[in-house]
XYZ file of C-alpha atoms in Angstrom:
401
model
C -10.178 -26.578 102.133
C -8.173 -29.972 101.521
C -8.712 -29.037 97.801
C -7.280 -25.664 97.866
C -4.001 -26.936 100.031
C -3.162 -29.897 97.440
C -3.602 -26.874 94.775
C -1.002 -24.684 97.145
C 1.417 -27.501 97.263
C 1.381 -28.199 93.462
C 2.205 -24.688 93.070
C 5.051 -24.930 95.689
C 6.475 -27.969 93.715
C 6.536 -25.697 90.798
C 8.319 -23.390 92.276
C 11.390 -25.790 93.828
C 11.689 -26.999 90.349
C 12.089 -23.710 88.392
C 15.585 -22.820 89.386
C 17.043 -26.155 89.087
C 17.802 -26.289 85.271
C 19.059 -22.806 85.014
C 22.665 -22.964 85.303
C 23.042 -26.056 83.288
C 21.010 -24.596 80.444
C 23.001 -21.225 80.187
C 26.141 -22.659 81.256
C 27.722 -23.383 77.719
C 27.478 -19.009 77.282
C 27.860 -18.177 81.191
C 31.444 -19.728 81.723
C 32.652 -18.238 78.608
C 31.316 -14.761 79.790
C 32.568 -15.213 83.085
C 35.956 -15.846 82.028
C 36.170 -19.723 83.918
C 36.747 -23.090 82.666
C 33.996 -25.359 81.639
C 34.600 -27.627 84.782
C 33.532 -24.613 87.030
C 29.940 -25.418 86.623
C 30.565 -28.174 89.138
C 31.504 -25.693 91.763
C 28.426 -23.745 91.518
C 26.247 -26.706 91.991
C 28.437 -27.850 94.786
C 27.908 -24.693 96.648
C 24.057 -24.773 96.211
C 24.048 -28.562 97.162
C 26.088 -28.131 100.266
C 23.622 -25.642 101.442
C 20.888 -27.943 100.955
C 22.646 -30.549 103.013
C 23.131 -28.571 105.802
C 19.557 -27.422 105.808
C 18.299 -30.990 105.333
C 19.861 -32.390 108.247
C 18.067 -29.694 110.452
C 14.948 -30.161 108.594
C 12.996 -32.144 111.314
C 13.715 -29.484 113.941
C 13.111 -26.437 111.944
C 9.825 -28.001 110.939
C 8.526 -28.894 114.303
C 8.899 -25.548 115.303
C 7.769 -23.396 112.858
C 5.303 -25.483 110.815
C 5.491 -26.846 107.275
C 3.634 -23.903 105.589
C 5.795 -21.071 107.515
C 9.053 -22.883 106.415
C 7.865 -23.390 102.766
C 7.049 -19.772 102.465
C 10.205 -18.406 103.909
C 12.566 -20.799 101.685
C 10.874 -19.997 98.458
C 11.229 -16.345 99.126
C 15.258 -16.737 100.185
C 15.438 -18.498 96.769
C 13.789 -15.628 94.918
C 16.098 -13.278 96.567
C 19.113 -15.398 95.677
C 18.039 -15.808 91.776
C 17.696 -11.836 91.537
C 21.342 -11.861 93.061
C 22.240 -14.448 90.222
C 20.769 -12.090 87.747
C 23.667 -9.124 88.665
C 26.436 -11.563 89.134
C 29.247 -10.002 86.772
C 31.883 -12.294 88.006
C 32.002 -15.989 88.873
C 32.807 -15.354 92.880
C 29.307 -13.653 93.142
C 27.665 -16.360 91.244
C 29.095 -18.574 94.158
C 27.903 -16.027 96.638
C 24.351 -16.097 95.829
C 24.568 -19.690 95.421
C 24.635 -19.916 99.660
C 21.325 -18.483 100.073
C 19.970 -20.394 97.363
C 20.932 -23.742 98.724
C 19.807 -23.085 102.434
C 16.595 -22.125 101.112
C 15.891 -25.394 98.919
C 16.976 -27.961 101.824
C 14.698 -27.467 104.392
C 11.459 -26.814 102.272
C 12.220 -30.027 99.890
C 12.368 -32.253 103.146
C 9.381 -30.767 104.891
C 7.033 -30.805 101.823
C 7.940 -34.347 100.836
C 7.576 -35.693 104.440
C 4.333 -33.860 104.481
C 2.845 -35.401 101.216
C 4.318 -38.731 102.158
C 2.328 -38.850 105.287
C -0.830 -37.409 103.806
C -1.370 -38.072 100.533
C -1.457 -41.244 98.054
C 1.052 -42.519 95.802
C -0.565 -41.053 92.730
C -0.359 -37.744 94.441
C 3.226 -37.982 95.112
C 3.895 -38.647 91.718
C 1.510 -35.730 90.542
C 3.281 -33.212 92.707
C 6.491 -34.265 91.612
C 5.555 -33.895 87.962
C 4.897 -30.158 88.830
C 8.410 -29.982 90.007
C 9.086 -31.265 86.341
C 7.038 -28.510 84.890
C 9.015 -25.689 86.662
C 12.337 -27.533 85.881
C 11.379 -28.059 82.009
C 10.095 -24.038 81.948
C 13.359 -22.607 83.148
C 15.361 -23.990 80.327
C 12.891 -22.588 77.637
C 13.201 -19.348 79.385
C 17.240 -19.500 79.036
C 16.966 -20.464 75.475
C 14.678 -17.866 74.646
C 16.752 -15.199 76.273
C 19.867 -16.611 74.562
C 18.396 -16.627 71.224
C 17.147 -13.102 71.782
C 20.779 -11.962 72.041
C 19.975 -10.892 75.643
C 22.339 -11.814 78.498
C 22.056 -14.783 80.825
C 21.136 -12.762 83.591
C 18.026 -11.829 82.103
C 16.818 -15.612 82.467
C 17.712 -15.421 86.427
C 15.813 -12.268 86.773
C 12.650 -13.649 85.507
C 12.772 -16.829 87.228
C 13.325 -14.639 90.426
C 10.299 -12.481 90.164
C 8.144 -15.421 89.762
C 9.723 -16.953 92.622
C 8.799 -14.135 94.385
C 5.135 -13.946 93.356
C 4.959 -17.771 94.695
C 6.322 -16.523 97.905
C 3.280 -13.687 98.305
C 0.845 -16.771 97.390
C 2.385 -19.294 99.871
C 2.224 -16.388 102.716
C -1.213 -15.751 101.981
C -1.838 -19.747 102.469
C -0.299 -20.079 105.941
C -3.617 -20.577 107.522
C -4.441 -23.750 105.506
C -1.468 -25.512 106.802
C -2.233 -28.031 109.636
C -6.024 -27.568 109.298
C -6.910 -29.195 106.027
C -5.491 -32.334 106.480
C -5.121 -34.063 110.157
C -1.810 -34.845 110.964
C -2.665 -39.047 110.768
C -4.866 -38.482 107.927
C -3.387 -41.523 105.894
C -0.881 -43.801 107.468
C 0.628 -46.105 104.974
C -0.755 -49.901 105.365
C 1.967 -52.160 106.871
C 4.214 -49.591 108.527
C 6.161 -50.283 111.755
C 4.655 -49.701 114.859
C 4.178 -46.179 116.264
C 1.214 -46.096 118.427
C 2.717 -42.596 119.745
C 2.248 -40.821 116.755
C -1.008 -42.330 116.488
C -2.194 -41.161 119.745
C -0.865 -37.543 118.839
C 1.913 -37.554 121.258
C 4.894 -35.464 120.648
C 7.916 -38.142 120.895
C 10.739 -35.483 119.802
C 13.277 -35.608 116.768
C 14.808 -38.752 116.054
C 18.748 -38.528 116.593
C 20.506 -39.103 113.450
C 22.828 -41.974 114.733
C 19.337 -43.655 115.949
C 17.973 -43.173 112.410
C 20.985 -44.538 110.658
C 21.143 -47.667 112.686
C 17.279 -48.559 111.274
C 18.090 -51.681 108.976
C 17.989 -50.612 105.244
C 18.099 -46.892 105.951
C 22.156 -46.622 104.740
C 20.986 -48.657 101.377
C 18.249 -46.218 100.609
C 20.544 -43.376 101.258
C 23.074 -44.455 98.786
C 20.155 -45.348 96.210
C 19.018 -41.905 96.711
C 22.536 -40.750 96.292
C 22.882 -42.524 92.967
C 19.516 -41.276 91.655
C 20.317 -37.552 92.168
C 23.844 -37.570 91.166
C 22.576 -39.014 87.701
C 19.672 -36.496 87.870
C 21.937 -33.279 88.586
C 24.551 -34.497 85.972
C 21.907 -34.897 83.366
C 20.648 -31.473 84.226
C 23.735 -29.653 84.142
C 25.585 -31.448 81.661
C 23.447 -32.501 78.845
C 23.518 -29.209 77.093
C 27.225 -29.418 77.067
C 27.102 -33.036 75.817
C 24.770 -31.817 73.065
C 26.823 -28.668 71.905
C 30.475 -30.544 72.144
C 29.871 -34.022 71.203
C 26.853 -33.810 68.861
C 27.736 -30.277 67.247
C 24.435 -28.596 68.340
C 24.281 -24.646 68.866
C 24.069 -23.441 72.529
C 20.619 -21.875 71.934
C 19.020 -25.216 70.695
C 20.870 -27.492 73.178
C 19.346 -25.447 75.985
C 16.040 -26.148 74.698
C 17.081 -29.515 73.535
C 18.262 -30.407 77.287
C 14.781 -29.594 78.399
C 13.574 -33.053 77.054
C 15.167 -34.700 79.746
C 13.023 -32.826 82.063
C 9.826 -33.082 80.331
C 10.164 -36.867 80.149
C 10.834 -36.553 84.031
C 7.454 -34.601 84.043
C 5.389 -36.461 81.748
C 6.605 -39.616 83.369
C 5.510 -38.507 86.687
C 2.100 -37.788 85.467
C 1.372 -40.957 83.787
C 2.678 -42.702 86.659
C 0.230 -41.055 88.949
C -2.544 -42.895 87.283
C -1.176 -46.680 88.060
C 1.271 -45.744 90.954
C -0.995 -47.146 93.840
C -1.652 -50.468 91.747
C 1.955 -51.147 90.869
C 3.602 -49.951 93.922
C 6.731 -47.972 95.011
C 8.794 -50.851 94.706
C 8.203 -51.962 91.135
C 8.183 -48.249 89.990
C 11.614 -47.967 91.511
C 12.768 -50.866 89.773
C 11.302 -50.169 86.395
C 12.564 -46.557 86.658
C 16.142 -47.499 87.221
C 16.229 -50.139 84.180
C 14.203 -47.430 82.001
C 17.145 -44.695 82.971
C 19.847 -47.305 81.988
C 18.194 -47.765 78.373
C 18.244 -43.929 77.928
C 21.790 -43.964 78.653
C 22.693 -46.695 76.149
C 20.758 -44.743 73.293
C 22.725 -41.759 74.240
C 25.987 -43.546 73.867
C 25.462 -45.106 70.630
C 27.758 -43.588 67.832
C 25.407 -42.359 65.305
C 25.561 -39.468 62.841
C 22.325 -37.730 63.502
C 21.664 -36.502 67.371
C 18.085 -37.467 67.009
C 18.768 -41.199 68.705
C 20.475 -39.110 71.468
C 17.464 -36.360 71.902
C 15.086 -39.563 72.310
C 17.291 -41.228 74.825
C 17.102 -37.936 76.796
C 13.381 -38.406 76.889
C 13.630 -41.983 77.684
C 16.174 -41.337 80.717
C 13.684 -38.862 81.740
C 10.884 -41.086 81.493
C 12.826 -43.699 83.765
C 13.813 -41.018 86.442
C 10.242 -40.061 86.715
C 8.873 -42.396 89.222
C 12.350 -43.067 91.132
C 12.275 -39.860 93.455
C 8.674 -39.935 94.258
C 8.810 -43.857 95.005
C 11.554 -43.451 97.262
C 9.917 -40.775 99.429
C 6.408 -41.882 99.374
C 7.616 -45.500 100.679
C 9.762 -44.159 103.477
C 6.631 -44.127 106.089
C 5.764 -47.624 105.164
C 9.374 -48.626 105.122
C 10.669 -47.133 108.391
C 7.673 -46.066 110.282
C 5.503 -42.605 110.604
C 7.468 -42.000 113.876
C 10.819 -41.825 111.899
C 9.634 -40.700 108.405
C 10.893 -36.824 108.787
C 14.024 -37.674 110.027
C 14.777 -40.062 107.551
C 13.551 -38.043 104.805
C 15.795 -35.160 105.976
C 18.628 -37.448 106.000
C 17.717 -38.667 102.498
C 17.315 -34.919 101.257
C 20.956 -34.594 102.335
C 22.236 -37.866 100.656
C 20.351 -36.734 97.786
C 22.358 -33.253 97.545
C 25.409 -35.046 98.517
C 25.086 -36.834 95.305
C 24.049 -33.507 93.418
C 27.296 -32.054 95.094
C 29.762 -34.422 94.279
C 28.690 -35.920 90.960
C 28.723 -32.818 88.732
C 31.975 -31.588 89.584
C 33.664 -35.155 89.218
C 32.117 -35.318 85.822
C 33.591 -32.106 85.054
C 36.942 -33.494 86.185
C 36.345 -36.251 84.049
C 35.107 -33.982 80.932
C 38.272 -32.195 81.242
C 40.411 -35.516 81.189
C 38.524 -37.735 78.638
C 35.685 -35.631 77.011
C 32.117 -35.072 77.020
C 31.405 -38.400 75.300
C 31.983 -40.127 78.704
C 28.452 -38.589 79.903
C 26.148 -41.678 79.242
C 28.841 -44.080 80.644
C 28.930 -41.939 83.721
C 24.925 -42.421 83.908
C 25.295 -45.967 83.385
C 27.446 -46.733 86.484
C 24.896 -44.604 88.698
C 22.111 -46.543 87.375
C 23.718 -49.657 88.479
C 24.651 -48.350 91.715
C 21.021 -47.158 92.540
C 19.389 -50.217 91.597
C 21.658 -52.465 93.475
C 21.283 -50.564 96.636
C 17.317 -50.396 96.212
C 17.027 -54.059 95.757
C 19.051 -54.403 98.867
C 16.371 -52.567 100.752
C 13.620 -54.364 99.460
C 15.161 -57.569 100.286
C 15.831 -56.295 104.269
C 12.239 -55.027 104.563
C 10.829 -58.212 103.044
C 12.752 -60.287 105.347
C 11.838 -58.086 108.429
C 7.932 -58.030 107.597
């Protein structure tokens, strides 16, 4: 039963990733069909991320009431309905309308699943599970590229992914009896975490208030680091295709496929990281990840005629991104305690989606003002912020222990 539930969670992570790159991959064509400026891509992602922020902050109470399995199934079903709605959107305002349920569905399930895995599974499983997110996120640009290359409308790509999400929902509903039985609530508590004796005895101590969680030393630092990471990830997913088309002269269909190299780098990197994550540790994975993303951004920025170096740079940046998200989430119980982990992970999701909300439209303004060539420089600034804040957290945790 333990292995079966693990397979179901793998599937859930694939479903989490599937829709994430669709708008970015199709936007070079979508904005022209919808008759809006190119910078309007940031509005769509802002609405999606705003929904996730709201639902992430309420994730602890919702998960406590309904359980992780039910929340996961309902959330995936909501995103399936939203994607089908995207496929019929003939105007920009309709796209914005369907972005609301998509965002609300994504936030709760993200926080609930990540906390469940952080508490019950080792670091290697966290990396492998998030590599399955990358599988889903890497597949969708290829779907969009195939649809555009075949001369079909971009809405068909959203329709296909929406139907796949609906099928995932059916599987998740069938798995509901497994949740809560396959793995005990305190099966694997990270070594060295702060005292949480009430949780260890199985006592329900109730939700952790937001203000109380924010006062824990180091929480603000990791929120800023997570903000920076998700800002650079979402900016890369949304704007990499546009950068390749406008700055490197690649056709839209080819750029949609090549932009998936960033996501393939994340996917492959998380799979590889799973083999040594337990030995290396979350702290070193986080530090090395930010440094590697910086290297990839430098490769993107180099002014060479061939686009090959930029494509390699996307892969390197993706490889650097690979361990950052899993390391931040998996280290949360160890850094802040089992008792506080669900509340803090919910706040982390909110900070992450705040980065996803603000960064893409901010870069859209930058593109309009200065041009898409600023893409690598924007990424480098976010890398510096994330590295600084994560190192500050490490210092605070070391001093406390």
